[in-house]
Coordinates of C-alpha atoms and ligand atoms in Angstrom, one line a residue:
M1 CA 0.0 0.0 0.0
R2 CA 1.3 3.4 -0.9
P3 CA 2.6 5.1 2.3
L4 CA 0.5 8.2 2.5
V5 CA -2.3 8.8 5.0
A6 CA -4.3 11.7 6.5
T7 CA -4.8 10.9 10.1
I8 CA -7.8 12.8 11.5
D9 CA -7.8 13.3 15.3
L10 CA -11.5 13.6 16.2
S11 CA -10.8 14.4 19.9
A12 CA -8.8 17.5 18.7
L13 CA -11.9 18.4 16.6
C14 CA -14.1 18.2 19.7
H15 CA -11.6 20.2 21.7
N16 CA -11.6 22.9 19.1
Y17 CA -15.4 23.1 19.0
A18 CA -15.3 23.5 22.8
V19 CA -12.8 26.4 22.4
A20 CA -15.2 28.2 20.0
K21 CA -18.0 27.7 22.5
R22 CA -15.9 28.9 25.4
C23 CA -15.1 32.1 23.5
A24 CA -18.8 33.0 23.6
P25 CA -20.6 31.6 26.6
G26 CA -24.3 31.0 26.2
R27 CA -24.2 31.3 22.4
E28 CA -24.9 28.4 20.0
A29 CA -22.7 27.3 17.1
F30 CA -23.1 25.9 13.6
A31 CA -20.0 23.8 13.0
V32 CA -19.1 24.7 9.4
V33 CA -18.6 21.3 7.6
K34 CA -18.8 22.4 3.9
A35 CA -16.3 21.1 1.4
N36 CA -16.3 17.7 3.0
A37 CA -15.6 19.2 6.4
Y38 CA -12.7 21.2 5.1
G39 CA -11.3 18.0 3.7
H40 CA -11.6 16.0 6.9
G41 CA -14.6 13.8 5.9
V42 CA -18.0 15.1 6.6
R43 CA -19.6 11.8 7.8
E44 CA -16.9 11.2 10.4
V45 CA -16.8 14.9 11.5
V46 CA -20.6 15.2 11.9
T47 CA -20.6 11.8 13.8
A48 CA -17.9 13.0 16.2
L49 CA -19.8 16.3 16.8
H50 CA -23.2 14.6 16.9
D51 CA -23.9 15.1 20.5
I52 CA -21.9 18.3 21.0
A53 CA -22.6 20.7 18.1
D54 CA -25.7 22.8 18.1
G55 CA -25.9 22.7 14.3
F56 CA -24.0 22.4 11.1
A57 CA -23.5 24.7 8.1
V58 CA -22.9 23.7 4.5
A59 CA -22.7 25.2 1.0
S60 CA -25.2 23.1 -0.9
L61 CA -28.2 20.9 -0.7
E62 CA -26.0 17.9 -1.6
E63 CA -23.8 18.6 1.4
A64 CA -26.9 19.1 3.6
A65 CA -28.2 15.7 2.6
Q66 CA -24.9 14.1 3.7
V67 CA -25.2 15.7 7.1
R68 CA -28.8 14.8 7.4
A69 CA -28.0 11.2 6.7
V70 CA -25.8 11.0 9.8
H71 CA -27.8 13.4 12.0
D72 CA -31.6 13.1 12.0
H73 CA -32.4 16.1 14.1
A74 CA -29.5 18.6 13.8
R75 CA -30.1 22.1 12.6
I76 CA -28.4 22.4 9.2
L77 CA -27.8 25.8 7.7
L78 CA -27.6 26.2 3.9
L79 CA -25.1 29.1 3.8
E80 CA -25.8 30.3 0.2
G81 CA -29.4 29.3 0.2
C82 CA -31.1 27.4 -2.7
F83 CA -29.6 27.7 -6.1
E84 CA -32.9 27.1 -7.9
A85 CA -36.5 27.3 -6.9
A86 CA -37.1 23.6 -6.9
E87 CA -34.6 23.2 -4.1
V88 CA -36.9 24.9 -1.6
Q89 CA -39.1 21.8 -1.4
L90 CA -36.1 19.6 -0.9
A91 CA -34.9 22.0 1.8
Q92 CA -38.3 21.5 3.4
Q93 CA -38.0 17.8 3.2
L94 CA -34.5 17.8 4.7
R95 CA -35.8 20.3 7.4
L96 CA -33.0 22.8 6.7
D97 CA -32.3 26.3 7.8
I98 CA -31.7 28.3 4.6
A99 CA -30.1 31.6 3.8
V100 CA -32.1 33.9 1.5
Q101 CA -29.6 36.2 -0.1
N102 CA -31.3 37.7 -3.2
A103 CA -34.7 38.5 -4.7
A104 CA -35.0 35.3 -6.6
Q105 CA -34.5 33.2 -3.5
L106 CA -37.0 35.3 -1.7
D107 CA -39.6 34.8 -4.4
A108 CA -38.9 31.1 -4.4
V109 CA -39.5 30.8 -0.6
L110 CA -42.7 32.9 -0.8
A111 CA -44.0 30.9 -3.7
A112 CA -43.1 27.5 -2.3
P113 CA -46.0 25.0 -1.9
A114 CA -47.2 24.6 1.7
G115 CA -44.9 22.2 3.6
Q116 CA -42.6 22.2 6.6
P117 CA -42.0 25.9 7.4
L118 CA -38.3 26.8 7.1
N119 CA -36.0 28.8 9.4
I120 CA -35.0 31.6 7.1
W121 CA -31.7 33.5 7.5
L122 CA -31.9 36.8 5.6
K123 CA -28.5 37.6 4.4
L124 CA -27.3 41.2 4.8
D125 CA -24.5 42.4 2.5
S126 CA -22.8 44.4 5.3
G127 CA -19.7 45.2 3.2
M128 CA -18.2 42.1 1.7
H129 CA -20.2 42.6 -1.5
R130 CA -20.4 38.9 -2.4
L131 CA -23.9 37.9 -1.4
G132 CA -26.8 39.4 0.4
F133 CA -29.3 42.3 0.4
D134 CA -28.3 45.9 1.1
S135 CA -30.0 47.3 4.2
D136 CA -33.0 48.8 2.4
S137 CA -33.8 45.6 0.4
L138 CA -33.3 43.6 3.5
R139 CA -36.0 45.6 5.3
A140 CA -38.3 45.0 2.3
A141 CA -37.6 41.3 2.4
H142 CA -38.2 41.2 6.2
L143 CA -41.6 42.8 5.6
A144 CA -42.4 40.2 2.9
L145 CA -41.4 37.3 5.1
Q146 CA -42.8 38.4 8.4
G147 CA -45.9 36.3 9.1
S148 CA -45.5 34.2 5.9
P149 CA -46.7 30.7 6.5
G150 CA -43.5 29.2 4.9
C151 CA -41.3 31.0 7.4
A152 CA -40.8 29.5 10.9
E153 CA -37.9 31.6 12.4
L154 CA -37.0 34.8 10.7
N155 CA -33.2 35.3 11.3
L156 CA -30.4 37.6 10.2
I157 CA -27.0 36.5 8.9
S158 CA -23.9 38.3 7.5
H159 CA -20.3 37.5 6.9
F160 CA -17.0 39.4 7.5
A161 CA -14.5 40.1 4.7
C162 CA -11.5 41.0 6.9
A163 CA -12.0 39.7 10.4
D164 CA -8.7 37.8 10.0
E165 CA -6.8 41.1 9.8
R166 CA -6.9 42.6 13.3
G167 CA -8.3 46.1 13.5
H168 CA -9.3 46.3 9.9
E169 CA -11.6 49.3 9.4
L170 CA -14.1 47.3 7.2
T171 CA -14.8 45.0 10.1
E172 CA -16.0 47.9 12.2
R173 CA -18.2 49.2 9.4
Q174 CA -19.7 45.7 8.8
L175 CA -20.5 45.4 12.5
E176 CA -22.2 48.8 12.4
C177 CA -24.2 47.9 9.3
F178 CA -25.4 44.7 11.0
L179 CA -26.3 46.5 14.3
D180 CA -28.2 49.1 12.2
V181 CA -30.9 46.7 11.1
L182 CA -31.4 45.2 14.5
D183 CA -34.4 47.4 15.1
L184 CA -36.2 44.8 12.9
D185 CA -37.6 41.8 14.8
F186 CA -35.3 38.8 14.3
D187 CA -35.5 35.5 16.1
Q188 CA -31.8 34.7 15.8
R189 CA -28.7 36.6 14.5
S190 CA -25.4 35.2 13.2
L191 CA -22.2 37.1 12.2
A192 CA -19.0 35.5 13.5
N193 CA -16.7 33.2 11.6
S194 CA -13.6 31.8 13.4
A195 CA -11.7 35.0 13.4
A196 CA -14.6 37.0 14.9
I197 CA -15.3 34.2 17.4
L198 CA -11.7 34.4 18.6
L199 CA -11.2 38.2 18.7
I200 CA -14.4 40.2 18.3
P201 CA -16.9 39.5 21.2
A202 CA -19.2 42.3 19.9
A203 CA -19.9 40.1 16.8
H204 CA -20.9 37.0 18.7
M205 CA -24.6 37.5 18.5
D206 CA -26.8 34.3 18.9
W207 CA -25.2 31.8 16.6
L208 CA -21.4 31.4 15.9
R209 CA -20.2 29.8 12.6
P210 CA -16.7 28.3 13.3
G211 CA -15.0 26.7 10.4
I212 CA -11.2 26.8 10.1
M213 CA -10.7 26.9 13.9
L214 CA -12.5 23.5 14.3
Y215 CA -9.8 21.9 12.2
G216 CA -7.0 23.4 14.3
A217 CA -5.7 26.0 11.9
T218 CA -5.5 29.7 12.5
P219 CA -7.4 32.4 10.5
F220 CA -4.8 34.9 11.4
A221 CA -1.4 35.5 9.8
D222 CA 0.1 36.8 13.0
L223 CA -1.4 34.4 15.7
S224 CA -0.7 30.7 15.5
A225 CA -3.2 28.0 16.1
S226 CA -1.4 26.8 19.3
E227 CA -1.3 30.4 20.6
L228 CA -5.1 30.3 20.2
G229 CA -5.4 27.0 22.1
L230 CA -6.3 25.0 19.0
K231 CA -5.2 21.5 18.3
P232 CA -4.4 20.3 14.7
V233 CA -6.9 17.8 13.5
M234 CA -5.3 16.5 10.2
T235 CA -1.8 15.1 10.0
L236 CA -0.6 14.2 6.5
T237 CA 2.0 11.5 6.8
A238 CA 4.1 10.0 3.9
Q239 CA 7.3 8.0 3.9
L240 CA 10.9 8.5 2.7
I241 CA 10.8 6.0 -0.3
A242 CA 14.3 6.7 -1.8
Q243 CA 17.5 8.4 -0.9
R244 CA 20.6 9.1 -3.1
H245 CA 23.8 11.1 -3.2
V246 CA 23.9 13.9 -5.8
A247 CA 27.2 15.5 -6.7
A248 CA 27.5 19.3 -6.7
G249 CA 26.3 20.6 -10.1
E250 CA 23.8 17.8 -10.6
S251 CA 20.0 18.6 -10.8
V252 CA 17.0 17.0 -9.2
G253 CA 13.5 16.6 -10.6
Y254 CA 11.4 18.0 -13.5
G255 CA 12.8 20.9 -15.3
A256 CA 16.2 20.3 -13.6
S257 CA 15.2 23.4 -11.8
W258 CA 17.2 22.7 -8.6
V259 CA 20.9 22.2 -8.9
A260 CA 23.0 21.0 -6.0
S261 CA 25.5 23.7 -4.9
R262 CA 27.3 21.0 -2.8
D263 CA 27.5 17.3 -2.7
S264 CA 24.1 16.5 -1.3
V265 CA 21.8 13.7 0.0
I266 CA 18.4 13.9 -1.5
G267 CA 15.3 12.1 -0.2
T268 CA 12.2 11.2 -2.2
V269 CA 8.8 11.4 -0.4
S270 CA 5.6 9.6 -1.3
C271 CA 3.4 12.7 -1.7
G272 CA 2.7 14.9 -4.7
Y273 CA 0.4 17.4 -6.2
A274 CA -2.2 14.8 -7.1
D275 CA -2.5 14.2 -3.3
G276 CA -3.1 17.9 -2.7
Y277 CA 0.4 19.0 -1.9
P278 CA 0.8 22.4 -3.5
R279 CA 2.8 22.2 -6.7
H280 CA 3.9 25.8 -6.4
A281 CA 5.5 25.2 -2.9
P282 CA 8.9 26.9 -3.3
L283 CA 12.4 25.8 -2.4
G284 CA 12.7 25.7 1.4
T285 CA 9.1 24.8 2.3
P286 CA 9.5 22.9 5.5
V287 CA 9.0 19.1 5.6
L288 CA 9.5 16.9 8.7
V289 CA 11.6 13.7 8.1
D290 CA 11.6 11.5 11.2
G291 CA 10.8 14.6 13.2
Q292 CA 13.6 16.6 11.7
R293 CA 12.9 19.7 9.7
V294 CA 14.3 19.7 6.1
P295 CA 13.8 21.9 3.1
L296 CA 11.8 21.0 0.0
I297 CA 13.9 21.1 -3.1
G298 CA 13.1 20.8 -6.8
R299 CA 9.6 20.7 -8.3
V300 CA 6.8 18.9 -6.6
S301 CA 5.7 16.1 -9.0
M302 CA 2.4 14.3 -9.2
D303 CA 3.1 11.5 -6.7
M304 CA 6.4 12.5 -5.1
L305 CA 8.4 15.4 -3.8
T306 CA 12.1 15.7 -2.9
V307 CA 13.9 17.1 0.1
D308 CA 17.4 17.9 1.0
L309 CA 18.7 15.5 3.7
T310 CA 22.3 16.5 3.6
D311 CA 22.3 18.0 7.1
I312 CA 20.4 15.3 8.9
S313 CA 20.6 11.5 9.3
A314 CA 17.6 9.7 7.7
T315 CA 16.8 6.2 6.4
V316 CA 14.5 5.0 3.7
G317 CA 11.2 4.1 5.4
D318 CA 11.3 7.0 7.8
S319 CA 8.0 8.7 8.5
V320 CA 7.5 12.1 6.8
E321 CA 5.1 14.7 8.1
L322 CA 3.9 17.2 5.4
W323 CA 1.8 19.0 8.0
G324 CA -0.1 18.3 11.2
K325 CA 0.8 17.6 14.8
Q326 CA 4.4 18.7 14.6
L327 CA 4.4 21.0 11.6
P328 CA 1.5 23.4 11.5
V329 CA -0.4 23.4 8.3
D330 CA -0.4 27.2 8.5
E331 CA 3.4 27.3 8.3
V332 CA 3.4 25.2 5.2
A333 CA 0.6 27.3 3.7
Q334 CA 2.6 30.5 4.4
A335 CA 5.7 29.1 2.8
A336 CA 3.6 28.1 -0.3
G337 CA 1.9 31.5 -0.5
T338 CA -1.6 30.2 0.4
I339 CA -3.8 29.6 3.5
G340 CA -4.4 26.5 5.6
Y341 CA -8.0 26.4 4.3
E342 CA -6.7 25.7 0.8
L343 CA -4.3 23.0 1.8
L344 CA -6.8 21.1 4.0
T345 CA -9.7 21.3 1.5
K346 CA -7.5 20.1 -1.4
V347 CA -6.3 16.8 0.0
T348 CA -7.6 14.6 -2.7
E349 CA -9.7 11.5 -2.5
R350 CA -6.9 9.1 -3.2
V351 CA -5.4 9.9 0.2
P352 CA -6.9 7.5 2.7
R353 CA -8.3 9.2 5.9
R354 CA -7.6 7.3 9.1
Y355 CA -9.7 8.3 12.1
L356 CA -8.5 8.4 15.7
S357 CA -11.5 8.1 17.9
H358 CA -11.9 9.8 21.3
A359 CA -10.5 6.8 23.1
A360 CA -7.5 6.2 20.8
S361 CA -6.1 9.8 20.9
Ligands
LIG401 C1 -20.9 32.3 5.4 C2 -19.8 31.6 6.1 N1 -19.8 31.5 7.5 C3 -18.8 31.0 8.1 C4 -17.7 30.4 7.5 C5 -16.5 29.9 8.3 O1 -15.4 30.7 8.2 P1 -14.0 30.3 8.9 O2 -13.6 29.0 8.3 O3 -13.1 31.4 8.6 O4 -14.4 30.1 10.4 C6 -17.6 30.5 6.1 C7 -16.4 30.0 5.4 O5 -16.0 30.4 4.4 C8 -18.7 31.1 5.4 O6 -18.6 31.2 4.1

């Protein structure tokens, strides 16, 4: 069997959910499990949080159905709402909470045949300018929905654009915009993603929406996950499958882009871009071989990558951590010019996930 596995520590996941809840005592939280639970496996993540999470948030009806299959009574929030009118009935059947973020979605909800009334989350565009009503249209939508038989709870939701950058002036403006419509009667309000849960208590409202923090990565460039009390959930582990001496002046890998400046020992690792490791990761991106930090060298290929072992002692068969318990995913992401979110969600299907249960970890 190819030596590459993503080990998912479900007790770390539960710990991180508890951290989110502790940040905002008395509030409820939708665990954000879209994109296959940020690459961790939605079925296993929802099962682990089954008795702990107040609800789950997803990006599509298909993802909602996956959550419903393992949790019969959880609140499940469809963050972008229904993509076509016919989905409203399916949302009723799945007993979802749905965002309503534009006039077409509003019309679809108002025109839906009688069925299970839905909890509606009116989405306010408070400044991100991606989805949602501006304040005036939101007031009109509120009026249209209030007392409508298809609407159970009438709720308010919005999303921050820059909460991960501490002190960003847009965050203050978005919060003000949100507070400005609170003269309307809403049953529940939700504004905070991970960054706001961790650092902006004024944004906590009634329902939190933690995503990245659940998986033990940081939303901030200047605050590490461990400083925030978060534990890494995914550890991506490969193996050293070959080792060779390369004389000064010889090149390694595709494009012969890396040339040894000294006599070197080069290791080949069983992980490549078809597994989700970023192909654009530059020279020097950290990799842990048998617990020792070494630099990536050469181009990442489809199934393998290469590292410089000259300064350490290593043996073929050694375990190699690409990210996880000992090497924060955020550090690798930063080296590769991306964010932990992207690395985690891009681990491909061919990488087997191995789950550590509560008892095992
Ligand atoms: C609407 C919405 N809420 C919450 C989240 C969770 O954000 P984070 O992963 O930064 O906590 C997301 C993720 O992108 C989102 O789109």
